[in-house]
Amino acid sequence: MAGSPAYAVDLTAMIAATMLPFVSFLTILIATRGRPRLSAGLSIGSVTISLACSIALLALHFHLAAPIEFSTRLLASGGLDIPFGFLLDRLNLLMIAIVSAICFLVQVYSLGYMAGDPGFSRYYGFMSLFTWAMMSLALSASLLQLYFFWELVGLSSYLLIGFWYEKFSATQAGKKAFVMTRAGDAAFFIGLLLLFVHTGDLSIAHLDSRSALSGVSPSFLTLSALLIFGGIVGKSAQFPLMTWLPDAMEGPTPVSALLHSATMVAAGVYLFARLFPFFSMSSVAMTVFLAIGTISMLLASTMAIVSRDIKKVWAYSTISQLGFMIMALGAGGYFAGVFHLTTHAGFKALLFLCSGVFIHRYETNDIYELSRFGARRMVIPTVSIVLGAAALSGLPPLSGYFSKEAIMGSLAAMHNPLWLAAGLAGVFLTAYYSFRVIFILLFPRAEGAASPPPQEAGITAGGHAAHESGYRAMAWPLIILSAVSVIFGFFKTSFKDFIGGGAAAGGAAGMEPSWLHIAPLALALAGVGLAWVEFGRKGAKQIGFVDRMPVLSRLFAERWYIDRFYGLVVEFVIDRGISRLCSQNDRKVIDGSIDGICEGTVESGWVVAFLQTGMIQYRLLAILGVLALLLLCFYF
Amino acid sequence: MHMEPATFPFLSAILLSCVVGMLTIMVIPEERHVLIKQVSIFFSGVCLLLTLYVFFAFNRSLGGLQFVEQVSWIPTLGISYFNAVDGFSLPNLLLTGIVFFTGVLTMWELNTRVKEYFALYFLLVTGVFGLFMSMDLFFIFVWYDVSLFPMYLLIAIWGTTRKEYGAMKLTLYLLAGSALILPAIIFLWAKSGLNTFSFVSLMHPGMFSPADQKFAFLLLFLGFGILAAVWPMHTWSPDGHVAAPHGVSMVHAGVLMKIGSFGVLRVAIMLCPLGWIYWAKSMAVLAVIGIIYGALVGLRQTDLKYVIGYSSVSHMGVVGLGLSTVTVAGLNGAVFQMFAHGIMTALLFSSVGYIYDRTHTKLIPELGGLSRIMPVASAFFILAALAGVGLPGLANFWGELLVFLAAFKVYPLFGVIGVVTLVITALFMLRVVQKTFYGPANARFAGLPDVSPWLGTPRIILAAVLLILGLYPSLLFNVIRTASVPFMNGLPR
Amino acid sequence: MTLYGILFYLISAAVIGATAIAITRKNLMHAVVYLIVSFFGTAMLFYLFGAPLLAAFEVIIYAGAIMVLFLFVVMMIREEPSGESVFPATQWVPAAFFCLIYVFVAAAMAVQTPGLNAPLKMLTASPIQFAVHVFEYHWFSIEVVSLLLLVALIGALNLGAGKSAHCGQDGEEEK
Amino acid sequence: MIAPFSHVLVVAGILFALGAFCAVTRRNLIMIVLGIEIMLNAAAIAFVGGSLHLDNLDGQTFVLFILAVAATEVSVGLAIIVYAFRRTGSFDPADFNLLR
Amino acid sequence: MNWITEGPEIFYFGASLWFLLLTFAAPQKPVSNGGRRREYLSAILLASVGILVCLASVRAEGWLFIRAYSVDLFSQVFKTLLSLGLFLIVSLCGSISDIDERRHNEFYFLLFSCTLALMLLVSADHLLSIYLSLELSSYSLYILVALRKRRALGLEAGIKYFLTGSFAAAVMLFGMALLYSSCGTAYLPDMAKVLPGLISRPTVIMGLLFTLGGFFFKLAVFPFHSWAPDAYQGASNQVAGYIATASKVAAIAVVLRVLASAGHGSAYLVHVLVILSVVSMTLGNLAAIVQKDLKRLLAFSTTAHSGYVLIALLVLDPAGYSAAIFYALALLVMKFTVFMVIVELAPDGRNLQIEELAGLHKRSPIMALALLVALFSLAGIPPTVGFTGKFLIFTAAIQKGYVALVIIAMINVVISLYYYLLVIKAAYLLEPAEALPPLLVSFPKKLLAGFSIVGIVVAGFFPYWLIQIANAAVLPLFGGR
């Protein structure tokens, strides 16, 4: 295939799509730091081309039969080849389309949102970095290459979360995000190395072909699958490494929209889908994934119920939706997972961007305050956010409904009904918390009503001045995304054809009982209804049922104490425990013994020198004594 | 081994330009600071250009020894002045050239006892260059010591924190290392019965009996290991780093520690491969302890340079782990990591140097918010710190990747520990970055100037090298492979 | 055992005894006198060993000149027997220990070494023989020793002579 | 026939030990010099005995020169000691402790 | 008989006599009153001519005094070293103020006669002549030490030096008696024939041990080292320098000669030497750490260096001996350089404390550099002559399998570096309490310092020629000519 014109076109398109953002990143950081408009132009220009290339590729290969792989050897080091290249299949095509589209929209949106920020150029530089890394990640042909960009994505996340570096919480959150995902990545890296050592090839196509791993023992397969899944847990903020994501909301809202809901966190799910055939070879591992997805989904939903910070609600919901995807994939519903990934990218970005408009306008994250300020008066965002929330809750005919249904379908295919029950509970909770936010926003309470005590301190965002201008730039992406959320669900079948054709294994097989179409919808409606009762109707106290149970609400608000636990571990076990022990050891034992030897030498120097000051006769005595002893030695 | 004689003595020219530079500086009157610095930059630039030439002129397909120069020196003892480069020494040579040049630039603002500083600095680097290019055991030792003894004065006169203690500790530690190396070298000479110190003649797997190899390897490993900051012989290094002036810290952490690992590779491993195989496991244990221990201790440091110092211990542990795997990948990774770590720490120290010269403190609690005041200087530091974390796209990633890969084959558990330590490294590096550069701008430092393009030159060079190698590691691996593959193939199994 | 043998042991015993007494005297004068006795005994041993010239020299130079010089010095400075403890325990205990070790080892060595246990024959080197030997083979040593005596002379002169003249001045220059 | 040479050596050895003992233990500079004289004397006996044992006149020659050296030693030694005594008024070696 | 054969001896004898004659000449006006320094000028002239004479006779060979005195390359090389040492020390005596001006003639007389004695010592082939030459040199030195104008120090040092020396000489003499009566001869070449066969006899061992004791006294090897610190400290700076340089060189030569006659030695002998060597090194270095007085420090370091030399000697083969010869040269140059700095810094002849070096790098950069180079050379850091010397010693030792010994020696090198660094620190780091004026170093002194620096470095970096000489000089000891 090499040398054919199609090949050249594909390669050029892919190189352009990935490398242009990188070029713009370098240019911005090196050359145009002082000229924000130029920087933004560069960045948006490059992402536009990326988008164009992605769409072109998508169009070109819509009926792609077999994956196309382009690869060259990056590095060969004695019995070790590290290839570098692009893999093109349907999943990729979809992913780069999503990524570049949302990147494009968010960057356009940011023109308004970030206008006037002193770090404007830097912002666009990092955005470009992210685009580069994410696009390359999606196109990676080998697991190692994927890891490479996986880490770079993490880096851009770190830089963007801590974008307002003068704010302590932001830098703290960035560090936390980096270290926590890094912990997951360590497992990923180990798994990757293990795989490499045992199979000698990390190319994704190779791993996904069942024949390649036929000789490997199942337990090893499970182990490496679990380790690689560690990376997914970290990046997609699943239990137990979930707590960095809510904190990551310290970053600018577009960043949250782009990285921490639509694309970067979805990279975990993408990896899962990418290696789906590989993972599905180990049923034990799949069950574990399913369990982790479920736990994350439920935990995050409960946290979302009590949060007053609008961005955090969406952050928790992101975790829980990612949990849904993991559940779907874990249950074997390849299509369901990928479909939900796609729809979620759209409506979650929408939700964040809408919230961003509010936050930008009113400079607060608190739903109650937003409501009091009358956020509902901004029409486009309000309509969009309602649409987004409805999609999130899985209300027909929005996209979320279709993907949720698909997920329920794959869960129902499991033998154990527990998974389905959990999934349905999740649907209910999702609808409840999303409409809780909507109703609070839409129906401001009477001034005098007792407000629930603030539970989260410091949620008001600061750091940049409000800007009335740029609203227009911010509005267009909202409209586009809303449109997508509304329409996309209807393309379910064609989407299924597209994706299903690309994946080796189908997953959710046939029989879907008819009540399955009803049950999620009913539960979602029930959730909305409960929210209405508690928050929407006239005279509602706007106090949720959880708020009435202090123990539970505290538990949820404290994120099930997971964070607290990590803090304690880091502070007491690592910092004050092992690390202190080691430094003490360094100072007292190692240095101490070295210094002790040196001091001992000097001390003995004193002793010896003192002996030298003795009377002359002692010296003669020494001569005599030494000679006598030496002679005595002769006899031994 | 293939030997390619030099058409022109480039290697000697490198040494000569150092020596001539030193002598030129010595005859310039003390007061003419600027002239001294200009001369230093000139001669170090010449060195850099020569090393670059040698690096790129090295025939990667031929491999073996190239640029060979050999002159008999003391025939009665079989000592010859024998210079050559191979795939192992070439990266180190280039590293020295880069760090040397940038180190001179970094000290542009020095104004006390300038003449002595640069003269000693040149002497120091002469030793380092000599060591990397020498193929004669005697000269390896001579250069080793030549690079040691200016250190004491450089640290003790121009240093900062606890400088006399640090200088004395460093000097004595390193000399203690040479106390083990010299007997071992002579031991090998005596045992070979060839009456030659030439590395090439001695390097045959069957040259020494296994027992001799084990013994000599132990001595050599401990001796050079001190310089490579192998745990638990590492404590000189943080103290030395902290005390040294920035330019010296750069050479010190960037290059001198590499002398240690390079010595282990060149002398201990290549001459005593059986000893290597015998002791490899113990080496690996020490290296892994070093990796995790350095990171853990680094977690609690409050002095910027101490943090870097302990991270160096950790990173040099990675080198040690690579060397102890007895695999091609391990060797490649170790040599690459030497280079990457050298550039990275040089960049770190160079940035810290800039910050210290402005703020007059390197205590983390006293700093903070520097990103606002000097964004470019901070960016360099952050870049280097990220390299230290092992971020892909920067040079260190490849070294660590290969080392851990090799380790997974041989010592899976150690590999796991090493990878997990990356998390801790990330934790403390980012903690330092956060506390030093982030947060509200410190009013004390308001108005301090950011790096000017001229003063930023050394950092730009170093950062560029980190990036280039991060994206195109084959540049170096192609060279290293020419030495590691034949060596491992020739190894008795 | 021959008469000479008996004589040897008798004289040796006397020499050792006299020396032992000499070194334990608190009074320097007594010590020197006992030592002179010891040197006389040594001279007799020399004679016994066939070195009459040396025996004469021993008496003249050692017992005569050297010891008399000692006597002079002791008398000149008129040192009263001071409160010195003749043998401080810190010195004599280890010294005695080492000397005993030494004597035992030396004796064992001398006795064990083959070829030393045959009794010595009587031989005499006449002064002429001796002188010829000395001047034939060792006139280099004579040169050296003459220079040595010259050095000693100058040394003694310089150490002793200037002292009265420079005493005060030296005192000032000291730290 | 006299005694065996080994006995001569033993006698010389004992004298040597006595001299050394004197030099080491007597807290008096003059006695130290005396002790050294005894040691020289012991060596002289060994030499003369050896000379007889070997029938070689070198040993006797040695003794001749030992006498000369002993004279030198006494003259120089006593000169220094007496001079030192003039300055410090002591013969006790323990009183010479300026150098440290 | 060829006059050139004993040219050096005759020359130095004549030179001594010249100063003896000067003693009788009319006293001249003191220098302070415009008097001319007759003694100094003639001394430096004679010393420099002496070097030429020695060089001229380097290739001379022959026996004198019925073979009691052998002139061969070995002795001539050492004589040249000795003449060089004397010249160097005399060149430091230009402003000697620590010796009474009226006694300068005697001072030079003793210096020259001591050199003569040392020359006789390196050539002497008979135990008797060795003994007498040794005594001659010792007595000259006792008196030189005691001659110091600071009498209390000089006298005390003189007494201690004298008593230890006499004691050691007595021990040596007794050993010679044993050796003589066991070997049946006192002539070294004859002894060399019988000694290897008798080496394990108790009396021979005892005799050899005691005999070596006397030489070890000269070399300041444990346990005969105890005079060194006091003598160095108590003697005037120049005399201490002389003891440290010329006297050590001759001592190395004579030990070489005696040990060479012992052939391959016995295991016991080697063990004894190993013990003495290790203890000397360790003791010397440890004691030197805490010294405040520079000369006393050097004395202890001398003991340590003697320990290193002993390693070369106990190898008992030509490689070791030639290493020892090389090291003798190295010691000569290094020690001299340090003493030169001391003399320059203490023009009034006082004892120099280490902290008095403070600010030297500013007061006189060249002297500071000379001190730096000399101390690093003493510590054995390449590329200096001290390192090359140590390297030769260690190669010789390891070839014989003494790896552990070499490691111990290297550890001692580390310890020694510590106190050398303390001195360097004083010279380069410390600033004097009150600002001191720059040191006025005369041009010849600067030249001398420059030559010392260059000599130390060049001889260290290009040692081949010297090594060849040392190798050639060893041959006569083994019968080769």
Short mmCIF file of C-alpha atoms in Angstrom, two decimals, chain E residues 40 48 106 112 133 203 205 211 253 266 324 371 373 462 478:
data_model
loop_
_atom_site.label_atom_id
_atom_site.label_comp_id
_atom_site.label_asym_id
_atom_site.label_seq_id
_atom_site.Cartn_x
_atom_site.Cartn_y
_atom_site.Cartn_z
CA TYR E 40 76.15 33.23 52.00
CA SER E 48 75.94 25.43 42.74
CA GLU E 106 79.88 27.23 61.50
CA PHE E 112 78.40 21.15 54.00
CA SER E 133 78.98 8.38 57.96
CA THR E 203 70.32 -13.72 64.81
CA ILE E 205 66.91 -11.34 61.43
CA THR E 211 70.47 -2.31 61.82
CA ALA E 253 69.62 5.31 49.64
CA SER E 266 62.28 -13.66 54.41
CA ALA E 324 61.88 4.42 45.89
CA LEU E 371 52.30 25.72 48.08
CA VAL E 373 51.02 22.38 43.88
CA PHE E 462 56.56 13.41 31.74
CA PHE E 478 72.21 -6.15 41.85
#
